[in-house]
Coordinates of C-alpha atoms in Angstrom, one line a residue:
M677 CA 14.0 14.7 38.3
R678 CA 13.7 10.8 38.0
K679 CA 13.6 10.6 42.0
A680 CA 11.3 13.3 42.5
L681 CA 8.9 11.9 39.9
L682 CA 9.3 8.4 41.6
G683 CA 8.5 10.2 45.0
I684 CA 5.4 12.2 43.3
V685 CA 3.9 9.2 41.4
S686 CA 3.3 6.7 44.2
K687 CA 1.7 3.4 43.8
S688 CA -1.5 4.7 45.3
T689 CA -1.8 7.4 42.8
S690 CA -4.5 6.9 40.0
P691 CA -3.2 6.2 36.2
L692 CA -5.1 9.5 35.2
K693 CA -3.3 11.4 37.9
T694 CA -0.2 9.7 37.2
M695 CA -0.3 11.1 33.3
M696 CA -1.1 14.4 34.6
I697 CA 1.7 14.4 36.9
V698 CA 4.4 13.4 34.3
A699 CA 2.7 15.6 31.8
L700 CA 3.3 18.5 34.1
A701 CA 6.9 17.5 34.9
M702 CA 7.7 17.3 31.3
T703 CA 6.5 20.8 30.7
F704 CA 9.2 21.9 33.3
V705 CA 11.7 20.0 31.8
F706 CA 10.9 20.8 28.2
G707 CA 10.2 24.4 29.4
D708 CA 13.8 24.7 30.8
V709 CA 15.4 23.4 27.5
A710 CA 13.5 26.1 25.5
S711 CA 14.6 28.8 27.9
S712 CA 18.1 27.7 27.5
L713 CA 17.8 27.7 23.6
A714 CA 16.2 31.2 23.5
A715 CA 18.8 32.7 26.1
R716 CA 21.3 32.0 23.3
Q717 CA 19.6 34.5 21.4
A718 CA 20.2 38.3 21.8
A719 CA 19.2 41.3 20.0
I720 CA 19.0 45.2 20.7
V721 CA 17.8 48.2 18.4
V722 CA 19.3 51.3 19.1
D723 CA 18.3 54.9 17.8
A724 CA 21.4 55.9 16.3
K725 CA 20.8 59.5 16.5
T726 CA 20.1 59.7 20.3
G727 CA 21.3 56.5 21.6
K728 CA 18.1 55.5 22.9
V729 CA 17.6 51.7 23.2
L730 CA 14.2 51.0 21.5
Y731 CA 14.3 47.2 22.0
S732 CA 16.7 45.1 24.1
A733 CA 16.6 41.1 24.4
D734 CA 19.6 39.9 26.7
A735 CA 21.7 42.8 25.0
N736 CA 24.5 42.2 27.8
G737 CA 25.0 38.7 27.6
R738 CA 28.3 37.2 26.2
R739 CA 27.9 35.9 22.6
Y740 CA 30.4 34.8 20.0
P741 CA 30.8 37.2 17.5
A742 CA 31.6 35.1 14.5
S743 CA 32.4 37.3 11.4
L744 CA 30.9 40.4 13.2
T745 CA 34.6 40.6 14.4
K746 CA 35.6 41.7 11.1
M747 CA 33.9 45.0 11.6
M748 CA 36.6 45.9 14.1
T749 CA 39.2 44.8 11.7
L750 CA 37.9 47.3 9.1
Y751 CA 37.3 50.1 11.8
L752 CA 41.1 49.8 12.3
T753 CA 41.7 49.8 8.4
F754 CA 39.6 52.8 7.9
E755 CA 41.5 54.6 10.7
A756 CA 45.0 53.7 9.3
M757 CA 43.7 55.0 5.8
A758 CA 42.1 58.2 7.4
K759 CA 45.5 58.8 9.2
G760 CA 47.3 58.4 6.1
K761 CA 49.2 55.2 7.1
I762 CA 47.8 53.4 4.0
S763 CA 45.4 53.7 1.2
R764 CA 43.1 51.8 -1.0
N765 CA 45.9 50.8 -3.4
T766 CA 48.4 49.8 -0.5
P767 CA 49.2 45.8 -1.3
V768 CA 48.1 43.3 1.1
V769 CA 50.5 40.6 1.4
F770 CA 49.0 37.3 2.4
S771 CA 51.3 35.1 4.9
A772 CA 51.1 31.4 4.9
K773 CA 48.8 31.7 8.1
A774 CA 46.6 34.0 6.3
S775 CA 46.5 31.6 3.1
A776 CA 45.8 28.7 5.2
E777 CA 42.5 30.1 7.0
A778 CA 39.3 28.1 6.7
P779 CA 36.6 29.2 4.1
T780 CA 35.0 31.7 3.3
K781 CA 38.0 33.0 1.7
L782 CA 39.5 34.4 -1.8
G783 CA 42.1 31.8 -1.9
V784 CA 45.2 33.9 -2.5
K785 CA 48.3 31.8 -2.1
P786 CA 51.2 32.6 0.4
G787 CA 53.4 35.7 -1.0
G788 CA 50.3 36.7 -3.1
S789 CA 48.8 40.1 -2.5
V790 CA 45.7 42.2 -3.1
T791 CA 45.1 45.9 -2.6
V792 CA 43.5 47.0 0.6
E793 CA 40.4 47.9 -1.2
T794 CA 39.9 44.4 -2.6
A795 CA 40.5 43.2 0.8
I796 CA 37.9 45.4 2.2
L797 CA 35.4 44.4 -0.5
S798 CA 36.1 40.9 0.0
I799 CA 35.2 41.3 3.6
V800 CA 31.9 43.1 3.4
T801 CA 30.8 40.8 0.6
K802 CA 32.2 37.3 0.9
S803 CA 33.3 37.7 4.6
A804 CA 36.8 36.4 3.5
N805 CA 38.8 35.1 6.5
D806 CA 41.9 35.1 4.7
S807 CA 41.7 38.8 3.8
A808 CA 41.0 39.8 7.4
T809 CA 44.0 37.8 8.6
A810 CA 46.3 39.6 6.2
L811 CA 44.8 42.9 7.2
G812 CA 45.6 42.3 10.6
E813 CA 49.0 41.2 10.1
M814 CA 49.8 44.3 8.1
L815 CA 48.4 46.6 10.8
G816 CA 49.5 44.6 13.7
G817 CA 52.9 43.0 12.6
N818 CA 51.3 39.8 13.6
E819 CA 47.6 38.8 14.5
T820 CA 48.2 38.3 18.1
T821 CA 49.3 42.0 18.2
F822 CA 46.5 43.0 16.1
A823 CA 43.9 41.4 18.3
R824 CA 45.2 43.5 21.3
M825 CA 44.9 46.5 19.4
M826 CA 41.3 45.5 18.2
T827 CA 40.4 45.0 22.2
A828 CA 42.1 48.2 23.1
K829 CA 40.1 50.1 20.5
A830 CA 36.7 48.3 21.7
R831 CA 37.5 49.7 25.1
A832 CA 38.1 53.4 23.8
L833 CA 34.6 53.0 22.3
G834 CA 33.0 51.9 25.4
M835 CA 32.9 48.3 24.3
N836 CA 33.5 47.0 27.6
G837 CA 32.1 43.3 27.0
T838 CA 34.2 42.5 24.3
V839 CA 37.6 40.7 23.9
F840 CA 39.1 40.1 20.4
R841 CA 41.4 37.1 19.9
N842 CA 41.9 37.3 16.0
A843 CA 41.1 39.3 12.9
N844 CA 38.2 37.3 11.2
G845 CA 36.2 35.6 13.8
L846 CA 36.9 32.1 13.4
P847 CA 36.1 30.1 16.8
D848 CA 38.0 30.9 19.7
P849 CA 36.8 30.4 23.0
G850 CA 38.5 33.5 24.6
Q851 CA 36.7 35.8 21.9
F852 CA 33.4 37.1 22.9
T853 CA 31.1 40.3 22.8
T854 CA 27.5 41.4 23.2
A855 CA 24.8 42.7 21.4
R856 CA 24.9 46.1 22.8
D857 CA 28.7 46.2 22.1
M858 CA 28.3 45.4 18.6
A859 CA 25.5 48.1 18.0
T860 CA 28.1 50.6 19.5
L861 CA 30.6 49.4 16.9
G862 CA 28.3 49.6 13.9
I863 CA 27.1 53.4 14.9
A864 CA 30.8 54.3 15.5
L865 CA 31.9 53.0 12.0
R866 CA 29.1 55.2 10.4
E867 CA 30.1 58.3 12.6
H868 CA 33.8 58.0 12.4
F869 CA 34.2 57.0 8.8
P870 CA 31.2 58.3 6.6
Q871 CA 34.0 58.6 3.7
Y872 CA 34.5 54.8 3.9
Y873 CA 30.9 53.6 5.2
G874 CA 29.5 53.3 1.8
Y875 CA 31.5 50.1 1.2
F876 CA 29.2 48.2 3.8
S877 CA 26.5 48.8 1.1
Q878 CA 28.4 46.9 -1.5
R879 CA 26.4 43.9 -2.9
S880 CA 28.9 42.7 -5.1
F881 CA 32.5 43.3 -6.7
L882 CA 34.4 42.2 -9.6
Y883 CA 37.6 40.2 -8.6
G884 CA 39.7 39.3 -11.6
R885 CA 36.9 38.3 -13.9
Q886 CA 34.6 37.1 -11.2
R887 CA 31.7 38.9 -9.9
I888 CA 31.3 37.8 -6.0
N889 CA 28.2 38.5 -4.6
G890 CA 27.6 39.3 -0.9
H891 CA 25.8 37.4 1.7
N892 CA 23.6 40.3 3.4
R893 CA 20.5 39.4 2.1
L894 CA 18.6 42.6 3.6
L895 CA 20.3 45.0 1.3
G896 CA 17.8 45.6 -1.3
R897 CA 15.1 43.6 0.5
I898 CA 14.3 46.1 3.1
K899 CA 14.2 50.1 2.2
G900 CA 16.8 51.9 4.0
V901 CA 19.1 49.1 4.9
D902 CA 22.8 50.2 4.2
G903 CA 24.7 47.6 6.0
I904 CA 26.5 46.3 7.9
K905 CA 27.7 42.7 8.4
T906 CA 26.7 39.0 8.9
G907 CA 28.1 36.3 10.7
Y908 CA 28.1 32.6 11.4
T909 CA 29.7 29.8 13.4
R910 CA 28.3 26.8 14.7
A911 CA 29.0 28.0 18.5
S912 CA 27.5 31.6 17.7
G913 CA 24.6 30.8 15.5
F914 CA 23.7 33.2 12.8
N915 CA 24.5 36.9 13.7
L916 CA 23.7 40.2 11.8
V917 CA 24.3 43.8 12.3
S918 CA 22.1 46.2 10.2
S919 CA 22.2 50.1 9.7
V920 CA 18.9 51.5 8.4
S921 CA 18.1 55.4 7.2
D922 CA 14.7 56.4 6.3
G923 CA 14.3 60.1 6.0
N924 CA 15.3 61.5 9.3
R925 CA 15.4 58.3 11.2
R926 CA 18.3 56.0 11.7
I927 CA 18.7 52.9 13.6
V928 CA 21.3 50.1 14.1
G929 CA 19.9 46.7 15.0
V930 CA 21.9 43.6 16.1
V931 CA 20.7 39.9 16.0
M932 CA 22.7 37.2 17.7
G933 CA 22.3 33.6 17.7
G934 CA 19.8 33.1 15.2
T935 CA 18.9 29.4 14.3
S936 CA 19.2 30.1 10.5
G937 CA 20.1 32.9 7.7
G938 CA 16.4 32.9 7.1
S939 CA 15.2 33.2 10.4
R940 CA 17.7 35.8 11.5
D941 CA 16.9 38.1 8.4
N942 CA 13.2 37.8 9.3
Q943 CA 13.7 38.8 12.8
M944 CA 15.8 41.6 11.9
A945 CA 13.3 42.8 9.2
N946 CA 10.6 42.5 12.0
L947 CA 12.7 44.8 14.3
I948 CA 13.1 47.3 11.5
N949 CA 9.4 47.6 10.6
T950 CA 8.5 47.8 14.1
Y951 CA 11.2 50.2 15.8
L952 CA 12.3 52.4 12.8
P953 CA 9.1 54.4 13.0
R954 CA 9.5 55.0 16.8
A955 CA 13.3 56.5 16.3
S956 CA 13.7 60.0 16.7
T957 CA 13.7 62.5 13.9
R958 CA 16.0 64.9 15.9
G959 CA 19.8 64.7 17.2
G960 CA 22.7 63.6 15.4
G961 CA 26.6 64.1 15.6
D962 CA 28.7 61.6 17.6
L963 CA 26.4 61.2 20.5
V964 CA 25.6 57.5 21.0
A965 CA 23.5 57.9 24.0
K966 CA 21.9 60.8 26.0
A967 CA 19.0 61.7 28.4
G968 CA 17.3 65.0 28.2
G969 CA 14.5 66.7 30.2
N970 CA 12.1 65.0 32.5
N971 CA 12.0 61.9 30.4
P972 CA 15.4 59.9 31.0
I973 CA 16.0 57.3 28.5
T974 CA 17.7 53.8 28.7
A975 CA 20.9 54.8 27.0
L976 CA 23.3 52.8 25.2
A977 CA 26.5 52.5 27.4
K978 CA 25.7 56.1 28.5
V979 CA 29.0 57.3 26.8
L980 CA 29.7 59.9 24.5
L981 CA 31.6 57.9 21.3
P982 CA 35.1 59.4 21.0
K983 CA 36.3 60.9 17.7
H984 CA 38.0 58.6 15.4
D985 CA 41.3 59.5 16.6
A986 CA 40.7 57.8 20.0
P987 CA 44.1 56.2 20.9
T988 CA 45.1 53.0 19.5
P989 CA 48.1 51.4 20.8
D990 CA 50.8 52.1 18.3
D991 CA 53.4 49.6 19.5
R992 CA 53.3 47.4 16.4
P993 CA 56.9 45.9 16.4
V994 CA 58.6 45.1 13.0
I995 CA 58.1 41.2 13.4
A996 CA 58.7 38.8 10.5
Q997 CA 55.3 37.0 9.6
D998 CA 54.9 33.7 11.0
D999 CA 54.9 31.7 7.9
A1000 CA 53.8 28.6 10.0
I1001 CA 50.4 27.3 8.9
V1002 CA 47.8 27.5 11.6
A1003 CA 45.4 25.1 10.8
E1004 CA 41.9 26.4 12.0
D1005 CA 39.1 23.7 12.3
A1006 CA 36.8 24.2 9.5
T1007 CA 34.6 21.4 10.6
V1008 CA 33.7 23.6 13.5
A1009 CA 32.4 26.4 11.2
E1010 CA 32.7 27.8 7.7
D1011 CA 31.9 31.5 8.3
D1012 CA 28.6 32.6 7.0
T1013 CA 27.8 29.2 5.6
A1014 CA 25.6 27.0 7.3
Q1015 CA 26.8 24.1 5.3
A1016 CA 30.1 23.6 7.4
E1017 CA 30.8 20.0 7.2
E1018 CA 34.5 19.7 6.0
A1019 CA 37.3 22.1 4.9
A1020 CA 37.9 22.8 1.3
P1021 CA 41.3 22.8 -0.2
V1022 CA 43.3 25.5 -0.7
V1023 CA 43.2 26.1 -4.4
K1024 CA 46.1 27.4 -6.6
T1025 CA 46.1 31.0 -7.6
R1026 CA 46.9 32.3 -11.0
K1027 CA 48.1 35.4 -12.3
V1028 CA 45.5 37.7 -14.0
K1029 CA 45.7 41.0 -15.9
T1030 CA 45.2 44.3 -14.4
V1031 CA 41.5 44.7 -13.0
I1032 CA 39.3 47.6 -12.6
V1033 CA 37.4 46.8 -9.3
S1034 CA 34.0 48.5 -9.3
A1035 CA 34.5 50.8 -6.3
P1036 CA 31.5 52.1 -4.2
Q1037 CA 30.5 55.6 -4.0
V1038 CA 32.0 56.3 -0.7
A1039 CA 33.6 59.5 -0.6
T1040 CA 34.2 62.8 -2.9
A1041 CA 37.3 63.5 -5.0
Q1042 CA 38.4 65.6 -2.3
V1043 CA 38.3 63.2 0.4
V1044 CA 40.0 60.5 -1.7
A1045 CA 42.7 63.0 -2.6
A1046 CA 43.0 63.9 1.1
Y1047 CA 43.7 60.2 2.2
A1048 CA 45.2 58.5 -0.9
E1049 CA 49.0 58.1 -1.4
P1050 CA 50.7 58.8 -4.4
T1051 CA 50.4 56.3 -7.2
P1052 CA 52.1 56.0 -10.3
A1053 CA 49.1 54.3 -12.0
A1054 CA 45.3 54.9 -11.9
V1055 CA 44.4 51.4 -11.8
D1056 CA 46.3 48.7 -9.3
P1057 CA 46.9 45.6 -10.4
V1058 CA 45.5 42.6 -8.6
N1059 CA 48.7 40.3 -8.2
T1060 CA 47.0 37.0 -7.6
A1061 CA 43.4 35.7 -7.9
S1062 CA 41.5 32.5 -7.6
V1063 CA 38.0 31.4 -7.8
P1064 CA 36.2 31.0 -4.6
S1065 CA 37.3 27.7 -2.3
G1066 CA 35.4 24.7 -2.0
W1067 CA 32.3 23.1 -3.5
A1068 CA 29.9 25.4 -5.9
I1069 CA 26.9 24.8 -8.0
Q1070 CA 26.4 25.8 -11.5
V1071 CA 23.2 26.8 -12.9
A1072 CA 23.9 28.4 -16.2
S1073 CA 26.4 29.8 -18.6
S1074 CA 26.0 32.7 -21.1
P1075 CA 28.2 34.7 -23.6
K1076 CA 27.0 37.7 -21.4
Q1077 CA 27.8 38.4 -18.2
S1078 CA 24.7 40.4 -17.3
E1079 CA 22.6 37.4 -18.4
A1080 CA 24.4 35.2 -16.3
Q1081 CA 24.1 37.5 -13.5
A1082 CA 20.3 37.9 -14.2
F1083 CA 20.2 34.1 -14.1
L1084 CA 21.5 34.1 -10.6
D1085 CA 19.2 36.8 -9.3
K1086 CA 16.2 34.9 -10.9
T1087 CA 17.4 31.4 -9.4
T1088 CA 17.7 33.0 -5.8
K1089 CA 14.0 34.5 -6.1
Q1090 CA 12.9 31.0 -7.4
A1091 CA 14.8 29.0 -4.6
P1092 CA 15.4 31.8 -1.5
K1093 CA 15.4 28.8 0.9
V1094 CA 17.8 26.5 -0.7
L1095 CA 20.2 29.3 -1.6
A1096 CA 19.7 31.1 1.7
D1097 CA 23.2 30.9 2.9
A1098 CA 24.8 30.7 -0.7
S1099 CA 26.9 33.3 -2.4
G1100 CA 26.2 34.0 -6.2
F1101 CA 29.1 34.7 -8.6
T1102 CA 30.3 34.5 -12.1
V1103 CA 33.5 32.9 -13.7
A1104 CA 34.5 33.9 -17.1
F1105 CA 36.1 31.3 -19.5
D1106 CA 36.9 31.1 -23.2
K1107 CA 35.8 28.6 -25.7
D1108 CA 36.8 28.8 -29.3
G1109 CA 37.8 32.3 -28.9
V1110 CA 34.5 33.4 -27.3
T1111 CA 34.3 34.6 -23.9
Y1112 CA 31.4 33.0 -21.8
Y1113 CA 30.3 33.4 -18.2
R1114 CA 29.3 30.7 -15.8
A1115 CA 26.7 31.6 -13.3
R1116 CA 27.3 29.7 -9.8
F1117 CA 26.6 29.6 -6.2
G1118 CA 29.4 29.0 -3.8
G1119 CA 30.0 28.6 0.0
F1120 CA 29.0 24.7 0.3
G1121 CA 31.2 23.2 2.9
S1122 CA 31.1 19.7 1.3
K1123 CA 30.2 17.7 -1.7
T1124 CA 27.2 16.2 -0.3
A1125 CA 25.8 20.0 0.7
A1126 CA 26.4 21.0 -3.0
W1127 CA 24.6 17.8 -4.2
K1128 CA 21.8 18.1 -1.9
A1129 CA 21.1 21.9 -2.9
C1130 CA 21.4 20.8 -6.8
T1131 CA 18.6 18.0 -6.2
A1132 CA 16.3 20.5 -4.3
L1133 CA 16.9 23.1 -7.4
K1134 CA 16.2 20.4 -9.9
K1135 CA 12.8 19.7 -8.2
K1136 CA 12.2 23.3 -9.3
N1137 CA 13.0 22.6 -12.9
I1138 CA 16.1 24.5 -12.3
E1139 CA 19.4 22.6 -14.1
C1140 CA 22.3 22.2 -11.8
Y1141 CA 25.5 20.4 -11.1
A1142 CA 28.0 20.4 -8.3
V1143 CA 31.6 21.5 -9.0
Q1144 CA 34.8 21.6 -6.9
Q1145 CA 36.6 24.8 -7.6

């Protein structure tokens, strides 16, 4: 480019003409850069009843899935539940590898366990990397085998542009997908497992004495949004798959490579508002795409989704869990957290009393009975629990959990940009025989990030201090 400019701008060229030529050249240079950045983003909106693609932008381009990977982890978990191989109350044991995963995470120590349901809830709300790995190891014997199972299932569903390397979506250069494939998976989850799909609409859940809030900001903000999953790493940008139902219309939207959580959410909101009214009120069943009459449509993968018993390799060997701690590079990215500067230490877990997890309304009693294994107790104990790892900020405490939660909601509305990528939760503590509840926001990757958030909140007259958990 420099030589080209020197050739164009000769000594005989007038100063005014020189400026015009240089300006034009810079337009081409920066235009190429802008095109490159734009090419990183991809999106698709699909009519979930007919399979018609309502909107598409580089939908077949390769992208890093980040935590959207966990959608397939949950698909295989739901499949195992539907087949009676596991139940909601089956314990999920955390290996040293699972416990060592980078945040966000539950922080369960090696050898500790939670129920399948708790693992599911921690994934759909907190996007817990350790829970995803633990589920993968339980279902596949080890995570490598489970990743092969994930990829095989992707092929069975018609996701031909996807390869999985792990259960949680932490950075791996060999793990990739497309916006189109993620839309296929989003539709498959709803079509094949309606009895479990309600988990994706869960906005918070009770873990021990904490209420952990989710990352999906469109739930409750956009009418009809009922899931599905967010994702973020530095390499992937901000990803989101959303399912929307309004009356007789149903769509699934995918946005990948957003520059921030807020811009990604706004882009999805615009897509929903634009294309939901254009979705068909007819159709249904397991058809992802079809063309009819004299109006052929652009179809999603042009395949009929298989039933939920599509073959998955059942070659899971009985392999001793690998206790070697595989250190993920948390400086590359903290999933679903824009403040990914340094890894938070794994905190020690503590025993807690039996806890009733607030379960979503995802199935009738008959369906639950059909899939559940016999259990001696109506309530399953959570064997280990901990506060969320890393840095958090505290904005209030109250003797009533409802007041603490209300303060979290109020603070989120007062400072939506500051807390766009934070996760609110409450933590109980006792003082002089009285139980109080701290209102905190977690998900900050470093002390600096937490302090910065507090400084911004204080400018809005919101008291705040940073704390490492």
